[in-house]
């Protein structure tokens, strides 16, 4: 009966325009307590440190200690920002789970440490999740356990610690009117306040993922039909979320009002509707790209077709610029723009604004290749493969007992002496984060005989951590937040160094420029973290770490400086409830 009521109400929806809106729903029936009893307590003393990024002025004196002396170590390629996950949803195809599996393969670059698919058959949700690559988690027998013509899927990147199976998405939960599955890309900046409130009111959490909060909010909602529960739950969220939900008879896609993380919609020739984080996933399963899910939009797909509803009045979009710089594949269209064309243009700008006499242009593969092609074409210099990347090395390996300098980088990147020896070399990379990998790459190239090494970076300097679903270090660890360009050049050992000028980036984007988030370059956050900042060496909890203690260790509660005044955690909570 409940399912029938849901379907009937959804049928009466009138599709609303992109700019239509509903009145924003109240956050909670009662105000949050001033000091939630379940709020994490401070474990380490705080100090105030100077930086270019004021939101990160609160840090801890605590330095992480290695837990053991295991020879298994992380590869230096982790000196990059990391997109934390990718999602896919399919409605109306008899091979939904298999198509989901293929689409997750196309999104594997967005997360390599956990994967899962949930399908629905005869009103029952079936789930298979696992730790590892998509090809490790799924085989013929596993996919046979996922019947039905609708499915959602997820790939996830773990930022720290061990991957715990119970925290791999999609999550499935039962509530009084049925079951629901959810896959989430993003990060909720008010997660701890929401969790504290829910726990104070009796909710029991099984994971450390912020996504589980969404399920609890749906479960306690009294709204009917089901999609209005999603609307009511999302009205309480702050931060980044591109989510796909699966119920007994629907697939629902939701994007936050700022549109931080990408989410697109397409359609297969048999009429099946597909949602995915990138268009490359649509291409693989032969779905035609139709449009983005708009910021603040809820899209409901069921037997009656596609219904669109604006979740809430949304401000100016603030889409993540790093999707075009690094995260997305070059063959994707993200936020309505070709990623390939963006990166090629970044390289052309560098060649125009930071030229240098050189003999060859090379890239740090794979993410620097398209920008290097743009640089070489504009500079009129040959592009060659000066670094060869091994695609058979995972994120961990066992180092030989005899110390080999730069072993991790050498294992993944091999210089080509025939290209580099005696040459003045321009090396194009997408970004510099800590600077440790860049310094090793410069040294490798010089040891291969290069006469000069000139680094060109196809993004502005990164001075701020991301709180919207990207794993970045604390601001103190970001080399551009601590050093000038000349100091960085000296640190990495290159003969020259230039970043993509920020003004040139915004000029290239033209009228779309105000619609992007540049917080990692400017320290200006569209949605500011609610009284918590990253600490040196720690991580954004991404749902794979397991215990609530790990969340406490990953965040520091305290005051932040904003617009010239210091605000306490309690004041921030007042903001949460006064929407």
Coordinates of C-alpha atoms in Angstrom, one line a residue:
X1 CA 0.0 0.0 0.0
X2 CA 2.8 2.4 0.9
X3 CA 4.6 1.7 -2.4
X4 CA 1.4 2.4 -4.3
X5 CA 0.9 5.7 -2.6
X6 CA 4.4 6.7 -3.4
X7 CA 3.9 6.0 -7.1
X8 CA 0.7 7.8 -7.3
X9 CA 2.0 10.9 -5.7
X10 CA 5.1 11.0 -7.9
X11 CA 2.9 10.7 -11.0
X12 CA 1.2 14.0 -10.1
X13 CA 4.5 15.9 -10.0
X14 CA 4.8 18.7 -12.4
X15 CA 8.3 19.0 -13.8
X16 CA 9.8 22.2 -12.6
X17 CA 12.3 24.4 -14.4
X18 CA 15.9 24.6 -13.4
X19 CA 15.3 27.7 -11.4
X20 CA 12.1 26.7 -9.7
X21 CA 12.3 26.1 -6.0
X22 CA 10.5 24.8 -2.9
X23 CA 10.5 26.5 0.4
X24 CA 13.5 25.2 2.4
X25 CA 12.3 22.8 5.1
X26 CA 13.3 23.3 8.8
X27 CA 16.4 21.5 9.8
X28 CA 15.1 19.9 13.0
X29 CA 11.8 19.9 15.0
X30 CA 13.8 21.1 17.9
X31 CA 17.0 23.1 18.1
X32 CA 20.3 21.4 18.6
X33 CA 21.6 21.4 22.1
X34 CA 24.3 23.9 22.7
X35 CA 26.8 21.1 23.6
X36 CA 25.8 17.7 22.3
X37 CA 26.7 15.0 24.8
X38 CA 28.0 12.9 22.0
X39 CA 30.1 15.6 20.4
X40 CA 33.8 14.5 20.1
X41 CA 36.1 15.8 22.8
X42 CA 39.5 17.4 22.2
X43 CA 42.3 14.9 22.5
X44 CA 45.2 17.2 21.6
X45 CA 46.2 20.7 22.5
X46 CA 45.7 23.4 19.8
X47 CA 48.0 26.0 18.6
X48 CA 47.4 28.9 16.2
X49 CA 49.6 28.9 13.1
X50 CA 50.0 31.5 10.4
X51 CA 49.1 30.5 6.9
X52 CA 47.7 31.9 3.6
X53 CA 44.5 30.0 4.2
X54 CA 42.6 31.5 7.3
X55 CA 40.1 28.6 7.6
X56 CA 43.1 26.4 8.4
X57 CA 44.4 28.5 11.2
X58 CA 43.4 25.9 13.8
X59 CA 45.8 23.0 13.8
X60 CA 47.2 20.5 16.2
X61 CA 50.7 20.0 17.6
X62 CA 50.1 16.3 17.3
X63 CA 52.2 14.6 14.6
X64 CA 51.0 11.2 13.4
X65 CA 53.1 8.2 14.5
X66 CA 53.6 5.1 12.3
X67 CA 51.7 2.2 13.9
X68 CA 54.3 -0.4 12.9
X69 CA 57.5 -0.9 11.0
X70 CA 55.9 -2.9 8.2
X71 CA 57.9 -2.8 4.9
X72 CA 54.6 -2.2 3.1
X73 CA 54.6 1.5 2.3
X74 CA 52.5 4.0 0.4
X75 CA 53.6 5.1 -3.1
X76 CA 54.6 8.7 -3.5
X77 CA 51.9 9.2 -6.2
X78 CA 49.6 9.9 -3.3
X79 CA 51.1 13.4 -3.3
X80 CA 48.0 14.4 -5.3
X81 CA 44.5 15.4 -4.4
X82 CA 42.2 12.4 -4.5
X83 CA 38.6 12.3 -5.7
X84 CA 36.9 10.1 -3.1
X85 CA 34.3 8.2 -5.2
X86 CA 32.1 7.8 -8.2
X87 CA 28.4 6.8 -8.5
X88 CA 26.2 5.3 -11.1
X89 CA 22.4 4.6 -11.3
X90 CA 20.4 2.7 -13.9
X91 CA 16.6 2.4 -14.2
X92 CA 14.7 0.2 -16.7
X93 CA 17.3 -2.2 -18.2
X94 CA 17.1 -6.0 -17.8
X95 CA 20.9 -6.0 -17.5
X96 CA 21.1 -3.2 -15.0
X97 CA 23.7 -4.7 -12.7
X98 CA 26.0 -5.7 -15.5
X99 CA 25.8 -2.3 -17.1
X100 CA 26.4 -0.8 -13.6
X101 CA 29.5 -3.0 -13.4
X102 CA 30.8 -1.7 -16.7
X103 CA 30.1 1.9 -15.8
X104 CA 32.0 1.5 -12.5
X105 CA 35.0 0.2 -14.6
X106 CA 34.8 3.6 -16.5
X107 CA 34.8 5.4 -13.1
X108 CA 37.5 3.3 -11.5
X109 CA 39.9 6.3 -11.6
X110 CA 37.6 8.0 -9.0
X111 CA 38.1 5.3 -6.4
X112 CA 40.2 2.1 -6.3
X113 CA 39.7 0.6 -2.8
X114 CA 36.1 -0.4 -2.6
X115 CA 33.2 -1.1 -4.9
X116 CA 29.6 -2.2 -4.7
X117 CA 26.3 -2.6 -6.6
X118 CA 22.7 -2.8 -5.3
X119 CA 19.9 -4.1 -7.5
X120 CA 16.2 -4.5 -7.0
X121 CA 14.1 -7.6 -8.1
X122 CA 10.6 -8.3 -7.1
X123 CA 10.7 -5.5 -4.5
X124 CA 13.8 -6.9 -2.8
X125 CA 17.1 -5.1 -2.8
X126 CA 20.1 -7.3 -3.4
X127 CA 23.6 -6.0 -2.5
X128 CA 27.2 -7.1 -3.3
X129 CA 30.1 -5.0 -2.0
X130 CA 33.8 -5.6 -1.5
X131 CA 37.2 -4.1 -0.9
X132 CA 39.4 -3.7 -4.0
X133 CA 39.0 -2.8 -7.7
X134 CA 35.8 -3.4 -9.5
X135 CA 37.3 -6.5 -11.3
X136 CA 38.4 -7.9 -7.9
X137 CA 35.0 -7.5 -6.3
X138 CA 32.7 -8.7 -9.1
X139 CA 32.7 -11.9 -11.2
X140 CA 30.0 -13.8 -13.1
X141 CA 28.6 -15.5 -10.0
X142 CA 28.5 -12.2 -8.0
X143 CA 26.6 -10.4 -10.8
X144 CA 24.2 -13.3 -11.0
X145 CA 23.2 -12.4 -7.4
X146 CA 22.1 -9.0 -8.7
X147 CA 18.9 -9.5 -10.8
X148 CA 16.5 -6.8 -11.7
X149 CA 16.1 -3.9 -14.1
X150 CA 17.3 -1.2 -11.8
X151 CA 20.6 -0.8 -9.9
X152 CA 23.0 1.7 -8.3
X153 CA 26.8 1.4 -7.9
X154 CA 29.7 3.0 -6.2
X155 CA 33.5 3.1 -6.3
X156 CA 35.4 4.6 -3.4
X157 CA 38.9 5.8 -2.6
X158 CA 40.2 5.3 1.0
X159 CA 42.2 8.2 2.4
X160 CA 43.8 6.5 5.3
X161 CA 43.7 3.3 7.4
X162 CA 42.3 -0.1 6.5
X163 CA 39.3 -0.6 4.1
X164 CA 36.4 -2.0 6.1
X165 CA 33.8 -4.0 4.1
X166 CA 30.9 -2.8 6.2
X167 CA 31.6 0.8 5.1
X168 CA 31.7 0.2 1.4
X169 CA 28.8 1.7 -0.4
X170 CA 26.1 1.6 -1.6
X171 CA 24.4 1.3 1.8
X172 CA 21.1 -0.4 2.1
X173 CA 18.7 0.2 5.0
X174 CA 15.2 -1.0 5.9
X175 CA 12.6 1.4 7.3
X176 CA 8.9 1.0 8.0
X177 CA 7.8 1.6 4.4
X178 CA 10.4 -0.6 2.7
X179 CA 14.1 -0.5 1.9
X180 CA 16.4 2.0 0.3
X181 CA 19.9 2.0 -1.1
X182 CA 22.2 5.0 -1.5
X183 CA 25.5 5.8 -3.1
X184 CA 27.1 9.2 -2.3
X185 CA 29.9 11.3 -3.8
X186 CA 30.9 14.2 -1.7
X187 CA 31.4 15.2 1.9
X188 CA 29.0 16.7 4.5
X189 CA 30.6 19.5 6.5
X190 CA 27.9 19.4 9.2
X191 CA 28.1 15.6 9.5
X192 CA 29.3 15.6 13.2
X193 CA 26.5 18.0 14.3
X194 CA 23.9 15.9 12.5
X195 CA 25.2 12.6 13.9
X196 CA 25.3 14.0 17.4
X197 CA 21.7 15.1 17.1
X198 CA 20.6 11.8 15.8
X199 CA 22.5 9.8 18.4
X200 CA 21.0 12.0 21.2
X201 CA 17.6 11.0 19.8
X202 CA 18.3 7.3 19.7
X203 CA 19.8 6.6 16.3
X204 CA 22.4 3.8 16.3
X205 CA 25.2 4.0 13.7
X206 CA 26.9 1.0 12.1
X207 CA 29.6 2.9 10.1
X208 CA 31.8 6.0 10.3
X209 CA 30.5 7.3 6.9
X210 CA 28.7 10.6 6.6
X211 CA 26.4 8.9 4.1
X212 CA 24.7 6.9 6.9
X213 CA 23.4 10.1 8.3
X214 CA 21.3 10.6 5.2
X215 CA 19.6 7.2 5.7
X216 CA 18.8 8.0 9.3
X217 CA 17.3 11.4 8.3
X218 CA 15.1 9.6 5.7
X219 CA 14.0 7.0 8.3
X220 CA 12.8 9.6 10.8
X221 CA 11.0 11.7 8.2
X222 CA 7.3 11.6 8.2
X223 CA 6.9 13.0 4.7
X224 CA 5.0 11.1 2.0
X225 CA 5.7 10.0 -0.7
X226 CA 9.2 8.6 -0.4
X227 CA 11.0 11.2 -2.6
X228 CA 9.8 13.9 -0.2
X229 CA 11.7 12.1 2.6
X230 CA 14.8 12.6 0.5
X231 CA 13.9 16.3 0.0
X232 CA 13.4 16.7 3.7
X233 CA 16.6 14.9 4.6
X234 CA 18.7 16.8 2.0
X235 CA 17.4 20.1 3.3
X236 CA 19.3 19.4 6.5
X237 CA 22.6 18.7 4.8
X238 CA 25.5 21.2 4.3
X239 CA 28.3 20.5 1.9
X240 CA 28.8 18.4 -1.2
X241 CA 26.5 15.5 -2.2
X242 CA 25.8 13.9 -5.5
X243 CA 23.7 10.9 -4.6
X244 CA 21.7 8.1 -6.3
X245 CA 19.0 6.3 -4.3
X246 CA 17.3 2.9 -5.1
X247 CA 13.9 1.8 -3.8
X248 CA 11.6 -1.0 -4.7
X249 CA 10.2 0.9 -7.7
X250 CA 12.4 4.0 -8.2
X251 CA 15.8 5.4 -8.9
X252 CA 16.3 8.9 -7.5
X253 CA 19.2 11.3 -8.2
X254 CA 20.0 14.3 -6.1
X255 CA 22.7 17.0 -6.3
X256 CA 23.5 19.6 -3.7
X257 CA 22.4 23.3 -4.3
X258 CA 26.0 24.3 -5.0
X259 CA 26.7 21.5 -7.5
X260 CA 30.1 20.8 -6.1
X261 CA 30.4 17.3 -7.4
X262 CA 29.4 16.2 -10.9
X263 CA 26.3 14.1 -11.8
X264 CA 25.0 13.6 -15.3
X265 CA 22.0 11.9 -16.8
X266 CA 21.8 9.9 -20.0
X267 CA 19.5 7.4 -21.8
X268 CA 20.1 4.1 -23.6
X269 CA 18.4 3.2 -26.9
X270 CA 15.9 1.0 -25.0
X271 CA 14.8 3.9 -22.9
X272 CA 16.7 3.0 -19.8
X273 CA 17.8 6.1 -17.8
X274 CA 21.4 6.3 -16.5
X275 CA 23.0 8.6 -13.9
X276 CA 26.8 8.7 -13.5
X277 CA 29.5 10.9 -12.1
X278 CA 31.1 11.3 -15.6
X279 CA 30.0 11.0 -19.2
X280 CA 32.8 8.5 -19.8
X281 CA 30.6 5.9 -17.9
X282 CA 27.7 6.7 -20.3
X283 CA 29.9 6.2 -23.3
X284 CA 31.0 2.8 -22.3
X285 CA 27.5 1.4 -21.9
X286 CA 26.2 3.3 -25.0
X287 CA 24.0 5.7 -23.2
X288 CA 23.5 9.1 -24.8
X289 CA 24.3 12.1 -22.6
X290 CA 21.2 14.3 -22.1
X291 CA 22.1 16.8 -19.4
X292 CA 23.5 17.4 -15.9
X293 CA 21.4 16.9 -12.9
X294 CA 21.0 20.5 -11.9
X295 CA 22.4 21.9 -8.6
X296 CA 19.6 21.5 -6.1
X297 CA 17.6 19.1 -8.2
X298 CA 15.9 15.9 -7.4
X299 CA 15.2 13.6 -10.4
X300 CA 12.7 10.7 -9.8
X301 CA 12.6 7.9 -12.3
X302 CA 9.9 5.2 -12.1
X303 CA 7.5 3.4 -14.4
X304 CA 5.7 6.7 -15.1
X305 CA 8.8 8.3 -16.5
X306 CA 11.2 11.0 -15.3
X307 CA 10.0 13.7 -12.9
X308 CA 12.1 16.7 -11.9
X309 CA 11.8 18.8 -8.8
X310 CA 14.0 21.5 -7.4
X311 CA 15.2 20.6 -3.9
X312 CA 15.7 24.1 -2.8
X313 CA 16.5 27.6 -4.1
X314 CA 20.1 27.3 -5.0
X315 CA 22.7 30.1 -5.0
X316 CA 25.3 30.5 -7.7
X317 CA 26.7 27.1 -8.5
X318 CA 30.2 26.3 -7.2
X319 CA 31.4 23.3 -9.2
X320 CA 34.8 21.8 -8.4
X321 CA 37.4 23.2 -10.7
X322 CA 39.7 20.3 -10.0
X323 CA 37.4 18.0 -12.0
X324 CA 38.8 19.8 -15.1
X325 CA 42.3 20.0 -13.8
X326 CA 42.8 16.5 -12.5
X327 CA 40.0 14.2 -11.4
X328 CA 37.9 13.6 -14.5
X329 CA 39.0 11.6 -17.5
X330 CA 39.9 13.7 -20.6
X331 CA 37.1 12.1 -22.6
X332 CA 34.4 13.2 -20.2
X333 CA 32.2 16.3 -20.4
X334 CA 32.0 17.7 -16.9
X335 CA 29.9 20.7 -15.9
X336 CA 29.0 21.2 -19.6
X337 CA 32.6 21.5 -20.7
X338 CA 35.0 19.1 -22.4
X339 CA 37.8 18.1 -19.9
X340 CA 40.2 17.5 -22.8
X341 CA 39.7 21.0 -24.2
X342 CA 40.1 22.6 -20.8
X343 CA 43.4 20.9 -20.1
X344 CA 44.7 21.6 -23.5
X345 CA 43.9 25.3 -23.0
X346 CA 45.6 25.3 -19.6
X347 CA 48.8 24.1 -21.4
X348 CA 48.5 26.8 -24.1
X349 CA 48.1 29.5 -21.5
X350 CA 51.3 28.3 -19.7
X351 CA 53.2 28.4 -23.0
X352 CA 52.0 31.9 -23.7
X353 CA 52.5 33.3 -20.2
X354 CA 55.5 31.3 -18.9
X355 CA 57.6 30.6 -22.1
X356 CA 61.1 29.2 -21.8
X357 CA 63.7 28.1 -24.4
X358 CA 63.5 24.3 -24.6
X359 CA 64.2 21.3 -26.8
X360 CA 61.4 19.0 -25.8
X361 CA 58.1 19.1 -23.8
X362 CA 57.2 16.0 -21.7
X363 CA 54.3 15.3 -19.3
X364 CA 54.0 13.6 -15.9
X365 CA 51.7 10.8 -17.0
X366 CA 48.8 10.4 -17.1
X367 CA 47.2 13.6 -15.8
X368 CA 49.7 16.0 -17.3
X369 CA 49.6 14.7 -20.9
X370 CA 46.8 16.8 -22.4
X371 CA 48.1 20.1 -20.9
X372 CA 51.6 19.1 -22.2
X373 CA 50.2 18.6 -25.7
X374 CA 48.7 22.1 -25.5
X375 CA 51.9 23.6 -24.3
X376 CA 54.0 21.9 -27.0
X377 CA 51.6 23.0 -29.8
X378 CA 51.5 26.6 -28.6
X379 CA 55.3 26.7 -28.1
X380 CA 56.1 25.0 -31.4
X381 CA 58.3 22.4 -29.7
X382 CA 58.0 18.6 -30.0
X383 CA 56.1 16.7 -27.4
X384 CA 57.7 13.4 -26.5
X385 CA 57.2 10.6 -24.0
X386 CA 60.1 11.4 -21.6
X387 CA 58.5 9.5 -18.7
X388 CA 56.9 6.0 -19.0
X389 CA 54.3 5.1 -16.5
X390 CA 53.9 1.5 -15.2
X391 CA 50.3 0.6 -14.9
X392 CA 50.9 -2.6 -13.0
X393 CA 51.9 -1.0 -9.6
X394 CA 49.3 -0.7 -6.9
X395 CA 49.2 1.9 -4.1
X396 CA 51.4 -0.2 -1.8
X397 CA 54.5 -2.3 -2.4
X398 CA 57.3 -3.9 -0.5
X399 CA 60.5 -1.9 -0.5
X400 CA 63.9 -3.7 -0.8
X401 CA 65.9 -4.0 2.4
X402 CA 68.7 -2.1 0.7
X403 CA 67.6 1.5 0.5
X404 CA 67.2 2.8 -3.0
X405 CA 66.7 6.5 -3.4
X406 CA 63.3 7.5 -4.9
X407 CA 62.4 3.9 -5.2
X408 CA 58.6 4.6 -5.1
X409 CA 58.7 7.1 -8.0
X410 CA 61.1 4.9 -10.0
X411 CA 58.8 2.0 -9.7
X412 CA 56.0 3.9 -11.3
X413 CA 57.8 6.4 -13.6
X414 CA 60.8 5.5 -15.8
X415 CA 62.7 8.2 -17.6
X416 CA 63.6 7.8 -21.3
X417 CA 67.3 8.7 -21.6
X418 CA 67.1 9.0 -25.4
X419 CA 64.5 11.8 -25.1
X420 CA 66.1 13.6 -22.1
X421 CA 69.8 13.4 -22.4
X422 CA 71.5 16.7 -23.2
X423 CA 68.1 18.4 -23.6
X424 CA 66.4 21.5 -22.1
X425 CA 63.2 19.9 -20.9
X426 CA 59.8 21.4 -20.0
X427 CA 57.9 19.1 -17.7
X428 CA 54.1 19.7 -17.5
X429 CA 52.2 18.4 -14.5
X430 CA 48.6 19.1 -13.3
X431 CA 49.4 20.2 -9.7
X432 CA 51.9 20.4 -6.9
X433 CA 50.6 19.4 -3.5
X434 CA 53.3 18.6 -1.0
X435 CA 56.1 18.9 -3.5
X436 CA 57.8 15.7 -2.5
X437 CA 57.0 13.8 -5.7
X438 CA 57.9 16.8 -7.9
X439 CA 61.3 17.0 -6.4
X440 CA 61.9 13.3 -7.1
X441 CA 60.7 13.6 -10.7
X442 CA 63.0 16.5 -11.3
X443 CA 65.9 14.5 -9.9
X444 CA 65.1 11.5 -12.0
X445 CA 65.0 13.6 -15.2
X446 CA 68.3 15.3 -14.4
X447 CA 69.9 11.9 -13.6
X448 CA 68.8 10.7 -17.0
X449 CA 71.0 13.5 -18.5
X450 CA 68.7 16.5 -19.0
X451 CA 70.6 19.7 -19.2
X452 CA 67.8 21.8 -17.8
X453 CA 64.4 21.0 -16.2
X454 CA 61.6 23.5 -16.3
X455 CA 58.4 22.7 -14.4
X456 CA 55.1 24.0 -15.7
X457 CA 52.0 23.4 -13.5
X458 CA 48.6 23.4 -15.2
X459 CA 46.8 24.8 -12.1
X460 CA 47.2 27.7 -9.7
X461 CA 49.1 27.1 -6.4
X462 CA 47.0 25.0 -3.9
X463 CA 46.8 26.8 -0.6
X464 CA 43.7 25.3 1.0
X465 CA 42.3 21.9 1.9
X466 CA 39.1 20.7 0.4
X467 CA 36.0 19.8 2.5
X468 CA 33.7 18.8 -0.3
X469 CA 34.6 15.2 -1.1
X470 CA 38.3 15.5 -2.1
X471 CA 41.1 14.1 0.0
X472 CA 43.7 16.8 0.3
X473 CA 46.4 17.3 3.1
X474 CA 46.1 19.9 5.8
X475 CA 47.0 23.4 4.7
X476 CA 50.2 23.2 6.7
X477 CA 51.3 20.4 4.5
X478 CA 50.5 22.2 1.2
X479 CA 53.8 23.5 -0.1
X480 CA 52.2 26.5 -1.8
X481 CA 50.7 27.6 1.5
X482 CA 54.1 27.8 3.1
X483 CA 56.5 28.9 0.3
X484 CA 56.7 31.3 -2.5
X485 CA 57.1 30.1 -6.1
X486 CA 60.8 30.7 -6.0
X487 CA 61.1 28.8 -2.7
X488 CA 59.2 25.9 -4.2
X489 CA 61.4 25.9 -7.3
X490 CA 64.5 25.7 -5.1
X491 CA 62.9 22.9 -3.0
X492 CA 62.0 20.7 -6.0
X493 CA 65.3 21.5 -7.7
X494 CA 64.0 22.7 -11.1
X495 CA 65.7 25.4 -13.2
X496 CA 62.4 27.3 -13.4
X497 CA 58.8 26.9 -12.2
X498 CA 55.5 28.5 -13.2
X499 CA 51.9 27.8 -12.2
X500 CA 48.8 28.5 -14.3
X501 CA 47.9 32.1 -13.3
X502 CA 44.5 32.3 -11.5
X503 CA 43.4 35.3 -13.5
X504 CA 44.1 33.5 -16.7
X505 CA 42.1 30.5 -15.5
X506 CA 39.0 32.6 -14.7
X507 CA 39.4 34.5 -18.0
X508 CA 39.4 31.2 -19.9
X509 CA 36.2 30.1 -18.2
X510 CA 34.6 33.3 -19.2
X511 CA 31.0 33.7 -18.1
X512 CA 31.1 30.3 -16.4
X513 CA 33.9 31.5 -14.1
X514 CA 31.6 32.5 -11.1
X515 CA 30.1 29.0 -11.2
X516 CA 33.2 27.2 -10.1
X517 CA 34.7 26.6 -6.6
X518 CA 38.3 27.8 -6.2
X519 CA 38.6 27.3 -2.4
X520 CA 41.8 25.2 -2.8
X521 CA 43.4 28.2 -4.6
X522 CA 41.9 31.1 -2.6
X523 CA 40.9 29.8 0.9
X524 CA 37.4 31.2 0.3
X525 CA 34.9 28.5 1.1
X526 CA 31.3 28.6 -0.3
X527 CA 30.2 26.5 2.6
X528 CA 32.6 26.7 5.5
X529 CA 33.4 23.7 7.7
X530 CA 31.3 23.8 10.9
X531 CA 34.0 24.4 13.5
X532 CA 36.4 21.7 12.3
X533 CA 39.5 21.7 10.2
X534 CA 42.0 19.2 9.0
X535 CA 45.0 18.4 11.2
X536 CA 48.5 17.7 10.0
X537 CA 48.8 14.2 8.5
X538 CA 45.1 13.4 9.0
X539 CA 42.2 12.8 6.7
X540 CA 38.6 13.5 5.8
X541 CA 36.7 10.4 7.1
X542 CA 35.5 8.6 4.0
X543 CA 33.6 5.7 5.4
X544 CA 36.3 3.1 5.2
X545 CA 38.0 3.7 8.5
X546 CA 35.4 2.1 10.8
X547 CA 35.4 3.6 14.3
X548 CA 34.0 6.9 15.6
X549 CA 37.4 7.4 17.3
X550 CA 39.0 7.7 13.8
X551 CA 36.7 10.6 13.1
X552 CA 37.8 12.3 16.3
X553 CA 41.4 11.8 15.3
X554 CA 40.8 13.2 11.8
X555 CA 39.2 16.5 12.9
X556 CA 40.0 19.2 15.4
X557 CA 37.1 20.9 17.2
X558 CA 37.7 24.5 18.0
X559 CA 37.4 28.1 16.9
X560 CA 38.0 29.4 13.4
X561 CA 38.7 32.9 12.1
X562 CA 36.2 34.2 9.7
X563 CA 35.8 37.7 8.4
X564 CA 37.8 39.2 11.2
X565 CA 36.0 37.6 14.1
X566 CA 36.6 34.4 16.0
X567 CA 33.6 32.1 16.2
X568 CA 33.1 29.2 18.6
X569 CA 31.7 25.8 17.9
X570 CA 28.5 26.8 19.7
X571 CA 28.0 29.8 17.4
X572 CA 28.5 27.6 14.4
X573 CA 25.8 25.2 15.7
X574 CA 23.5 28.3 16.1
X575 CA 24.0 28.8 12.3
X576 CA 23.1 25.2 11.6
X577 CA 19.7 25.5 13.1
X578 CA 18.9 29.0 11.9
X579 CA 18.5 28.2 8.2

